Coordinates of C-alpha atoms and ligand atoms in Angstrom, one line a residue:
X1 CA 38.1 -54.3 22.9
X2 CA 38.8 -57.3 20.9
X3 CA 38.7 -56.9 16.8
X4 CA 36.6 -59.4 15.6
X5 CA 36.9 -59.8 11.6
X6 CA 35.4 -62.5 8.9
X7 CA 38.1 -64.4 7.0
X8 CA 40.2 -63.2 9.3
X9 CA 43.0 -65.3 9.0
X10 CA 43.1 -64.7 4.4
X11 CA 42.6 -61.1 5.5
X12 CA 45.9 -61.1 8.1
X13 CA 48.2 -62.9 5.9
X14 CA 47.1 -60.9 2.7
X15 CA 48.5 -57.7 4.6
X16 CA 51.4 -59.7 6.3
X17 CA 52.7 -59.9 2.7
X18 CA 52.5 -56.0 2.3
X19 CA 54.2 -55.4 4.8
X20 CA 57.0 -57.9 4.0
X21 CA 56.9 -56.0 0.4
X22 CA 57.1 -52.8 2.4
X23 CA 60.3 -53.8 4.1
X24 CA 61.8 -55.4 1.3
X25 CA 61.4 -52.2 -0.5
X26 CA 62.6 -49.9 2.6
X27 CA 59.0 -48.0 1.9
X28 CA 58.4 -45.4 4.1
X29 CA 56.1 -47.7 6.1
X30 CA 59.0 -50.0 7.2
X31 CA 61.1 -47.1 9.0
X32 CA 58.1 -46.3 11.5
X33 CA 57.5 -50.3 11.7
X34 CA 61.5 -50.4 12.6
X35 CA 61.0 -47.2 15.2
X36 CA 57.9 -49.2 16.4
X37 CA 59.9 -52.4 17.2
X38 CA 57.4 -54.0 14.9
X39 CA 58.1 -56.9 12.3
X40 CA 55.8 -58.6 9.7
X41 CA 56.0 -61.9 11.5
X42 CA 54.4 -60.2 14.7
X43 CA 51.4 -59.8 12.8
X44 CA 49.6 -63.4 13.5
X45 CA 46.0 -62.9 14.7
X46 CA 43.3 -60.1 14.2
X47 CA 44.6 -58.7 17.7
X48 CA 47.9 -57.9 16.4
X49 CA 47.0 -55.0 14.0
X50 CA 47.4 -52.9 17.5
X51 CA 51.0 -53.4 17.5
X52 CA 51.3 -51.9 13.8
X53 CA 51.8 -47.9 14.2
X54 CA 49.1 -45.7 12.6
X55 CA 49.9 -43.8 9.1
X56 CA 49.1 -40.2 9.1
X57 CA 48.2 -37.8 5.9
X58 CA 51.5 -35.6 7.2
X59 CA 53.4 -39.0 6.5
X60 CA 51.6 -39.4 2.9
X61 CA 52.0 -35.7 2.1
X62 CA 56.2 -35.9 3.9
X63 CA 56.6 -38.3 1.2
X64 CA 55.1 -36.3 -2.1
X65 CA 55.0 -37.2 -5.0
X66 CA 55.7 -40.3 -5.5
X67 CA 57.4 -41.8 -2.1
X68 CA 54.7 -43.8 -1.0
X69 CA 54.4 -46.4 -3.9
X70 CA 55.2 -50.2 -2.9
X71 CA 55.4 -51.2 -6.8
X72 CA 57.7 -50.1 -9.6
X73 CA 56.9 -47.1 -11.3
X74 CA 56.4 -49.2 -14.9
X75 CA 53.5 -51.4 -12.8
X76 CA 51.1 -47.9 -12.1
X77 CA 48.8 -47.4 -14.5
X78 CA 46.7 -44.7 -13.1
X79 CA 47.5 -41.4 -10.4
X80 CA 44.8 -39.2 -9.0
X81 CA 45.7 -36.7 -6.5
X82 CA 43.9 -34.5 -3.8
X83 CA 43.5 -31.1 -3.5
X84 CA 46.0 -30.0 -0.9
X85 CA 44.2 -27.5 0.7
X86 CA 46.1 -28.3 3.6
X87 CA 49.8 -28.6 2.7
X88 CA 51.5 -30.9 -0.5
X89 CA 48.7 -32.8 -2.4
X90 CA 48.6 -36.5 -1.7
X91 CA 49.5 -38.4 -5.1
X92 CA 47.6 -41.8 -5.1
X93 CA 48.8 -44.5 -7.8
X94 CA 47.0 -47.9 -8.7
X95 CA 48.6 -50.7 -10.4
X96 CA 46.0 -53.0 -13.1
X97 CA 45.1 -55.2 -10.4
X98 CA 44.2 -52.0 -7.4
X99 CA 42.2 -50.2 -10.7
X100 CA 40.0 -53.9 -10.9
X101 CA 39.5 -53.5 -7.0
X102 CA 38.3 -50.7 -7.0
X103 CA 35.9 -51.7 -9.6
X104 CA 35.0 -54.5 -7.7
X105 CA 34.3 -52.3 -4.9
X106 CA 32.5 -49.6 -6.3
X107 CA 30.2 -52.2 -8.5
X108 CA 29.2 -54.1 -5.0
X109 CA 28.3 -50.9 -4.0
X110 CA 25.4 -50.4 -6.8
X111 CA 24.7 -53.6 -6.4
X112 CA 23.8 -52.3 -3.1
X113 CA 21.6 -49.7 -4.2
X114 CA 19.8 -52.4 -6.2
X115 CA 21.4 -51.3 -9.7
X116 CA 21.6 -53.5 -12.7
X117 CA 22.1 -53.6 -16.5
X118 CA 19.1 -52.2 -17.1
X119 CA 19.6 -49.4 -14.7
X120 CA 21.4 -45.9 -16.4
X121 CA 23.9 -44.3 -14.2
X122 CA 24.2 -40.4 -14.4
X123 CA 28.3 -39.7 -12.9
X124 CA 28.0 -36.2 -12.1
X125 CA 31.1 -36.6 -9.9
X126 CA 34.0 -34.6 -11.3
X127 CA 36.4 -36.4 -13.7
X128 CA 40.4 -35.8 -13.4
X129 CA 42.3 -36.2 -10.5
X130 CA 39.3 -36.2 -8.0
X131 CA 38.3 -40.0 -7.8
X132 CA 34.8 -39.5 -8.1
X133 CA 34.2 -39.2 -11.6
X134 CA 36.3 -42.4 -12.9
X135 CA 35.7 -44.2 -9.2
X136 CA 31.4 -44.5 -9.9
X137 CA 32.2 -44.8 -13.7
X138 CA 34.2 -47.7 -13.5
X139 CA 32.0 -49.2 -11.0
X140 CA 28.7 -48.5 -12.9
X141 CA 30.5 -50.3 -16.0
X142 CA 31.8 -53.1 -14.0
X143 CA 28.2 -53.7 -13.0
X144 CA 27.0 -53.7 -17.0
X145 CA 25.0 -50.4 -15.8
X146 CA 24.8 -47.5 -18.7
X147 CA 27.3 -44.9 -17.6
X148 CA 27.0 -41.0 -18.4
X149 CA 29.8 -39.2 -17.6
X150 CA 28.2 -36.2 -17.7
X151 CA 31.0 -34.5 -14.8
X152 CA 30.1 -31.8 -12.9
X153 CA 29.1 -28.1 -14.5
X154 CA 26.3 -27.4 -17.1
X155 CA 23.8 -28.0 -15.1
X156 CA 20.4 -27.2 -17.2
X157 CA 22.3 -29.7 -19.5
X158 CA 22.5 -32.5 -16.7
X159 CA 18.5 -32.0 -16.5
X160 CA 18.3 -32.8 -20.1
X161 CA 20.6 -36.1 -19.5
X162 CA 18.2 -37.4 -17.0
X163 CA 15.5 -36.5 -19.0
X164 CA 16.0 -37.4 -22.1
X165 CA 18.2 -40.5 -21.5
X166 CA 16.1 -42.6 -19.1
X167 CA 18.4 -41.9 -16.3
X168 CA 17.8 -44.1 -13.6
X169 CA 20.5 -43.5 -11.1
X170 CA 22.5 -40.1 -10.2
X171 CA 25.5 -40.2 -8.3
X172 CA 27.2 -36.7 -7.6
X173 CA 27.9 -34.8 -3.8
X174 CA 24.7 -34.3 -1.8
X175 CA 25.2 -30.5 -2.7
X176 CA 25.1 -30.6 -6.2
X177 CA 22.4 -32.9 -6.2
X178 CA 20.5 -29.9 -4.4
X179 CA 21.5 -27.0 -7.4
X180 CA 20.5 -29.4 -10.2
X181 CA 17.0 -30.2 -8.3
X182 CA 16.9 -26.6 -8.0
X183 CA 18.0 -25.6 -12.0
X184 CA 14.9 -28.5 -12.8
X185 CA 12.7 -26.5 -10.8
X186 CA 13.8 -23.5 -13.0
X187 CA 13.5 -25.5 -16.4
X188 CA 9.9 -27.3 -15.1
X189 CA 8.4 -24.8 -12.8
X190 CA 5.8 -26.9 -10.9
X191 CA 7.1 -30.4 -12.0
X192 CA 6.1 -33.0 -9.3
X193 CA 8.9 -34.5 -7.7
X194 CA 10.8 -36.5 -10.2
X195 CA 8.9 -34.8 -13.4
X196 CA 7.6 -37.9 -14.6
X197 CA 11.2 -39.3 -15.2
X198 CA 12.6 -43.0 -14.5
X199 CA 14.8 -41.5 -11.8
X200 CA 14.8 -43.4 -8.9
X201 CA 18.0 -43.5 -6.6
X202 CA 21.0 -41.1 -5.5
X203 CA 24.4 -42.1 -4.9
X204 CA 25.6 -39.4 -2.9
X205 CA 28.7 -38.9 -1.0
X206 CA 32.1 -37.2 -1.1
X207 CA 31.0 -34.6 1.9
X208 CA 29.0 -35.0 5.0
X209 CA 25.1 -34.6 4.5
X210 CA 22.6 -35.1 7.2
X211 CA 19.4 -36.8 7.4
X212 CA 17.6 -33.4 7.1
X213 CA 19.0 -33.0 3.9
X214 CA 18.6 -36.6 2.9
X215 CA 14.5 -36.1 3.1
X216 CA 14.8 -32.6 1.0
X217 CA 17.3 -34.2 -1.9
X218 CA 14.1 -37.4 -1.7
X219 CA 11.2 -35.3 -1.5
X220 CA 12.4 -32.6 -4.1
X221 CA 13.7 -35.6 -7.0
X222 CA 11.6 -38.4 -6.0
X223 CA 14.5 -40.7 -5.5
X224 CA 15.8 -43.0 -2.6
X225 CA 18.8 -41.1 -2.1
X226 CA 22.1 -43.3 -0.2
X227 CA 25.3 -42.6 0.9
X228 CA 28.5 -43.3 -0.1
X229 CA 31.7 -42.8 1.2
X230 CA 35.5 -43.2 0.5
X231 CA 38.8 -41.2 0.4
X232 CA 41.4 -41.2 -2.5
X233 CA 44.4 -42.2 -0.3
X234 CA 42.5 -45.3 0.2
X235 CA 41.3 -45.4 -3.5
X236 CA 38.2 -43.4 -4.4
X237 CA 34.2 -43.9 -3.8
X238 CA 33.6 -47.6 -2.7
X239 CA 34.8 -47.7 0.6
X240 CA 31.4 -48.0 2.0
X241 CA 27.8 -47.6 0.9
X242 CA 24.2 -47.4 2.3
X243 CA 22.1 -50.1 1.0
X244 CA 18.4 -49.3 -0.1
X245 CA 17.6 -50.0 3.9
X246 CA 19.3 -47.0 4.7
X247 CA 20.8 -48.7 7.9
X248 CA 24.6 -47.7 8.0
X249 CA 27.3 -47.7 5.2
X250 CA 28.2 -51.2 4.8
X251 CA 32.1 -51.4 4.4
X252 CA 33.7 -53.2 1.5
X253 CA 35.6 -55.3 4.3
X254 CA 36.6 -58.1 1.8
X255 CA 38.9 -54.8 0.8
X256 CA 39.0 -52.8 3.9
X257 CA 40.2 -53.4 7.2
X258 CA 38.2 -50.7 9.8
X259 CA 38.8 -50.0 13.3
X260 CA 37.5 -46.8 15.5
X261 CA 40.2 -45.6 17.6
X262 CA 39.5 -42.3 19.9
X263 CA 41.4 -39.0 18.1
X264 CA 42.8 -38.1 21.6
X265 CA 44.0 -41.8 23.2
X266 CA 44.0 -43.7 20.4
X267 CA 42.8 -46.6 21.7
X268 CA 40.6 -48.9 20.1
X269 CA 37.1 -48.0 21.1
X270 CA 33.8 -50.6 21.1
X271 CA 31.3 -50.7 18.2
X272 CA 28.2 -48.4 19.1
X273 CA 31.4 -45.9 20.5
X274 CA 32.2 -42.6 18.5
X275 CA 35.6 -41.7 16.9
X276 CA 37.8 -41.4 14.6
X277 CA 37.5 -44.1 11.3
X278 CA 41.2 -46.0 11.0
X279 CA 41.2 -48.0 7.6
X280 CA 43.9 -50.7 6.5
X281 CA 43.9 -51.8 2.8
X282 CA 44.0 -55.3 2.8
X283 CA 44.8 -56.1 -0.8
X284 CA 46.3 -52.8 -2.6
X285 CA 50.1 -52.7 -4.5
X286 CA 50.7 -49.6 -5.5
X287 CA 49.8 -47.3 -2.4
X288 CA 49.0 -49.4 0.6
X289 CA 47.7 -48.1 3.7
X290 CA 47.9 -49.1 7.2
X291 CA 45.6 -47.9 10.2
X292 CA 45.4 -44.7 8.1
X293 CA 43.7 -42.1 10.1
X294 CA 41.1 -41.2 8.2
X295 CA 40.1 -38.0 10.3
X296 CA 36.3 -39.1 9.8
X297 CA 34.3 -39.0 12.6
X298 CA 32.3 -42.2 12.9
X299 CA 30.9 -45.8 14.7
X300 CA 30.6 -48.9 14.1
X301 CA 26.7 -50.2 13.9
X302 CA 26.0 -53.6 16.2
X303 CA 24.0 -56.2 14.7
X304 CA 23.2 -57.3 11.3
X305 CA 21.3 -55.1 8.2
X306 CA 18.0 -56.3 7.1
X307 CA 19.8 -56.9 4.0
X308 CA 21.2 -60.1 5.1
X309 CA 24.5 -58.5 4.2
X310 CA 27.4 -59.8 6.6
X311 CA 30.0 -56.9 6.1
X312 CA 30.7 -54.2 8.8
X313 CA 28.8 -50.8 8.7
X314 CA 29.6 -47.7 10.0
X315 CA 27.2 -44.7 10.7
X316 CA 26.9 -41.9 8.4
X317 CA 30.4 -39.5 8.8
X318 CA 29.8 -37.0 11.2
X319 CA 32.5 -34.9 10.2
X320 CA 35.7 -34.7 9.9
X321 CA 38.0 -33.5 13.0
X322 CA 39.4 -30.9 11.1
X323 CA 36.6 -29.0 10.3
X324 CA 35.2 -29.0 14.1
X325 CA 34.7 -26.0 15.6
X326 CA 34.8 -25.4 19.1
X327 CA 32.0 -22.4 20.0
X328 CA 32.0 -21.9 23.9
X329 CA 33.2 -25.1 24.8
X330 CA 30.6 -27.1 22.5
X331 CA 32.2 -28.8 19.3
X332 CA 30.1 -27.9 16.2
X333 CA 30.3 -29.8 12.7
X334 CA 28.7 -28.1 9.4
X335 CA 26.7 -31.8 9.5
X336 CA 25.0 -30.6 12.4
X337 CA 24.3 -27.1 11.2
X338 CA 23.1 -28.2 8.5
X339 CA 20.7 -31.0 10.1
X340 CA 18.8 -28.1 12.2
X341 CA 18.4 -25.6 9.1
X342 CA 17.0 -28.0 7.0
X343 CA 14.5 -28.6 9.9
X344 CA 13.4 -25.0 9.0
X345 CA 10.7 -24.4 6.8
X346 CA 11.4 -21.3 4.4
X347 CA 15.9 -22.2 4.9
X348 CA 17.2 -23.4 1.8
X349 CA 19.8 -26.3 2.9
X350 CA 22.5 -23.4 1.5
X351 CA 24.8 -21.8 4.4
X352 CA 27.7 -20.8 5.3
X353 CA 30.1 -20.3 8.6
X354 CA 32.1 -17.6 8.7
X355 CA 34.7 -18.6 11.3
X356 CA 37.6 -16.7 13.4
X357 CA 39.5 -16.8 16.8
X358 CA 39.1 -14.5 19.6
X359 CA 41.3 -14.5 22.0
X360 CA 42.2 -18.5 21.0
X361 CA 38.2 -19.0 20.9
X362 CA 35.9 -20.4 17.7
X363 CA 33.7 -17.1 16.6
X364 CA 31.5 -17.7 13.9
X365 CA 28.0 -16.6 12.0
X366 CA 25.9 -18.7 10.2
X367 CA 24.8 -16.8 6.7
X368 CA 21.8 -19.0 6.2
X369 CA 19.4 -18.4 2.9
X370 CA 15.7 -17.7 2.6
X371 CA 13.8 -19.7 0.0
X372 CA 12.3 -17.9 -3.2
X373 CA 9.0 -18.0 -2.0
X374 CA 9.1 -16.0 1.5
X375 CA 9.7 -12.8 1.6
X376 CA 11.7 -10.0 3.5
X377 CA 8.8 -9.8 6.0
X378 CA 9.6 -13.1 6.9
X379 CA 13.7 -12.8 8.0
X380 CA 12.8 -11.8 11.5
X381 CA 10.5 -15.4 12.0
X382 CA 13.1 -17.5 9.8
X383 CA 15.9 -16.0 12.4
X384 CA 13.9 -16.8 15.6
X385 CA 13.2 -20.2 14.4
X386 CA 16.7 -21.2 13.1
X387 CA 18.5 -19.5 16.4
X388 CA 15.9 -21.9 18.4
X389 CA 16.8 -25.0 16.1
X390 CA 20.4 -24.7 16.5
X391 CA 20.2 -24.3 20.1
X392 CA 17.7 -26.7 20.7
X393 CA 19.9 -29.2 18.9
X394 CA 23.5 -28.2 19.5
X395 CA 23.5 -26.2 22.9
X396 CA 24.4 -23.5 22.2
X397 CA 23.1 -20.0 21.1
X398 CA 25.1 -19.0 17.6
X399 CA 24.9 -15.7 15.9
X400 CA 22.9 -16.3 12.4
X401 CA 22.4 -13.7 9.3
X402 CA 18.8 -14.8 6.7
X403 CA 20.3 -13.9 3.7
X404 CA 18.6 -13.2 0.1
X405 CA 17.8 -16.0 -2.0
X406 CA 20.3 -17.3 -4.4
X407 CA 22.6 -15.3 -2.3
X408 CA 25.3 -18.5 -1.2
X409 CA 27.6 -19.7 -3.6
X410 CA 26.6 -23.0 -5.0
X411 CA 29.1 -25.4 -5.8
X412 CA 29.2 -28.5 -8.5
X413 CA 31.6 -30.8 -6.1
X414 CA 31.8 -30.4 -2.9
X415 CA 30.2 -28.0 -0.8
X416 CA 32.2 -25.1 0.8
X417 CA 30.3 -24.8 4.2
X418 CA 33.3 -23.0 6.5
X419 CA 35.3 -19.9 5.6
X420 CA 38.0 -19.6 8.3
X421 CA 39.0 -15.8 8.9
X422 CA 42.1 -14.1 10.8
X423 CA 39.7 -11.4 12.2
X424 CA 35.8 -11.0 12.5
X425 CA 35.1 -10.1 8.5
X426 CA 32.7 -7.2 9.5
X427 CA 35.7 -5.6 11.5
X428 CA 38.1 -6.7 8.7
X429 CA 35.7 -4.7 6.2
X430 CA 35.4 -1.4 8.1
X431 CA 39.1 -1.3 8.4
X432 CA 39.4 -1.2 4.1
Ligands
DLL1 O1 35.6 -37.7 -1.7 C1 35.9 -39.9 -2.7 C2 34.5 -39.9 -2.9 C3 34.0 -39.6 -4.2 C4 33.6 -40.5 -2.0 C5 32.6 -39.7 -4.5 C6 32.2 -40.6 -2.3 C7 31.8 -40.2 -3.5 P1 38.5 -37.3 -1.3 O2 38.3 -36.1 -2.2 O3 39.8 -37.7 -1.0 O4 37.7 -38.5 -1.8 O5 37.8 -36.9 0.1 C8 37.7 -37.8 1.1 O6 35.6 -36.7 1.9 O7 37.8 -38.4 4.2 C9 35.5 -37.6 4.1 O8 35.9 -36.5 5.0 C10 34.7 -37.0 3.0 N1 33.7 -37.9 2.5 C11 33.7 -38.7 1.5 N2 32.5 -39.4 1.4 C12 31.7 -38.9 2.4 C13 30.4 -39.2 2.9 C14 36.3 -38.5 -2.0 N3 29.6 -40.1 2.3 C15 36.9 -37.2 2.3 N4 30.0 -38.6 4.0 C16 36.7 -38.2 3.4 C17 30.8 -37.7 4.7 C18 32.5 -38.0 3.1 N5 32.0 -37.4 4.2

């Protein structure tokens, strides 16, 4: 499949040079290049990205803390870090000019969603080392909107804000846009959809969210609500964003080189094909990437948006690979789940997978929630009817417990959808 890319040739020589930094530095980068047989010179045309070897988070979290930087330490002016769930955390620096990127990036996105100066920006993204927080606020500021950091937590408080202050725009994850349309509902019992306020778009990202939820987030706050994506090891939010024709993510691809590669092969697949998102920063000092595996499952969208915009887009994340699970054969994400129990009238969109392997297989129940307003006369029709819908859309028949309302934990960042267990937890609990 052959790579097409705008200004391709600005684009190729703009990452030529970090690579040429990278060797002159003996980065960590270089020594695969080397292994690869691989020098910056080979790097010519858009074509010639294949030759380059892929960057992995084990080689980002192999070289922790502070391996991976291409600048001097006196040039970084900002770190944020993951969580390291999954091994070291991944430290990511930024020099001046990477912090102004970003910016740059995370204002177009907005602009996007049709934000201006006279818009008000709600960030209820967490602040500190998670890059959502600063990532939106710098952008919203960039753009001359009103920023609040109001931060996750406090969430009868974050009513208020949007309230009180004219809030216009609230960007936070999908999930916790969810709990704080659910604490207004406490606070305004009866309110109709946005309570009379000038809300009027979400910015939502950070975790995947389906479509299902994406009509429950719109209907319950009156908004528009869009996605947007990004990862700290390539900076923060910004890497892509919905516009208000909720067609794809476009990708800041002035800043962002992508390419869908399939997990297994990884071969370069065609646009319209599924895999796995690869993303090459085409202008970053301090922590450079090159066909970084993102792990997101996604594909690039043929043709042009209604927007007129001329930058790449990518379908809404799937998933990532990590989290699929495999339940007789059939690979399940917590999107999907999600999708078909929002498609149940009386399911809150809260749930939870409770995961383990027999004998090397995925096991799992699905702990879904009743609304407020049905009852427990209701759990054995709310059972039947989610069993159905997840069947009906993944293929398979999954064991499923109708819990009490309120009953899953609700979370002010990202949503906690899969608990992975050594042994089935009911066992587990008769055994104590
Ligand atoms: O989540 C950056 C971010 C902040 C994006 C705020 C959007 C809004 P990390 O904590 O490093 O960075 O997590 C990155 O989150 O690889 C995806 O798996 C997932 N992710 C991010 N945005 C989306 C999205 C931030 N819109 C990881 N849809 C990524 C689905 C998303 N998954």
């Amino acid at each position: 499949m052959k790579l097409v890319i705008r200004n391709v040739e600005t684009k190729i020589s703009r990452i030529r040079y970090t690579l040429e930094k990278m060797v002159e530095r003996n980065h960590p980068y270089a020594q695969k290049m080397r292994e690869a047989g691989v020098k910056p010179e080979h790097l010519r045309t858009a074509q010639d990205m294949r030759l380059l070897p892929f960057t992995t988070k084990q080689d980002l979290q192999g070289h922790y803390p502070l391996g991976w930087l291409n600048v001097d330490r006196k040039n970084v002016v900002r770190f944020h870090a993951t969580s390291g769930t999954t091994g070291n955390p991944t430290v990511v620096c930024y020099t001046n000019n990477d912090i102004k990127m970003w910016a740059d990036c995370a204002a177009w996105c907005l602009g996007l969603a049709g934000l201006d100066e006279w818009d008000t920006l709600q960030v209820s993204y967490g602040y500190g080392l998670f890059t959502g927080g600063l990532g939106a606020h710098y952008g919203g500021e960039h753009r001359g909107l009103a920023v609040i950091p109001a931060s996750g937590g406090a969430t009868e408080k974050q009513v208020r804000m949007i309230k009180e202050l004219g809030v216009t725009a609230l960007a936070c994850t999908p999930s916790y846009a969810m709990r704080i349309a659910e604490v207004w509902d406490d606070i305004d019992p009866g309110r109709f959809k946005n309570g009379g306020t000038k809300l009027k778009i979400g910015i939502f990202g950070a975790e995947p969210w389906s479509e299902g939820l994406r009509k429950r987030l719109e209907e319950k706050l009156g908004i528009k609500a869009l996605d947007i994506y990004g990862l700290s090891e390539a900076m923060g939010p910004g890497v892509a964003m919905e516009c208000v024709h909720q067609n794809g993510l476009h990708i800041a691809d002035e800043s962002f080189l992508p390419e869908i590669v399939d997990p297994e092969t990884l071969e370069n697949l065609e646009d319209g094909e599924e895999g796995e998102l690869v993303l090459t920063s085409i202008k970053k000092e301090a922590f450079p990437i090159i066909r970084y595996r993102t792990r997101d499952r996604t594909r690039i969208l043929p043709g042009t948006c209604a927007c007129g915009d001329p930058s790449v887009r990518i379908d809404r994340i799937g998933g990532r690979t990590d989290d699929m699970l495999i339940v007789r054969g059939v690979n399940v994400f917590p999107s999907q789940v999600e999708a078909a129990i929002c498609r149940v009238e009386g399911l809150t969109p809260n749930f939870i997978i409770d995961t383990w392997k027999h004998d090397g297989m995925d096991e799992l129940v699905i702990s879904c929630e009743r609304a407020p307003n049905t009852t427990q006369d209701d759990i054995d029709t709310l059972l039947h009817k989610a069993v159905k819908r997840l069947k009906d859309s993944i293929g398979v028949n999954m064991d499923i417990r109708i819990t009490d309302p309120n009953s899953v934990a609700r979370s002010e960042g990202k949503a906690v959808r899969v608990r992975r267990h050594m042994e089935e937890p009911e066992i587990a609990k008769k055994r104590q």
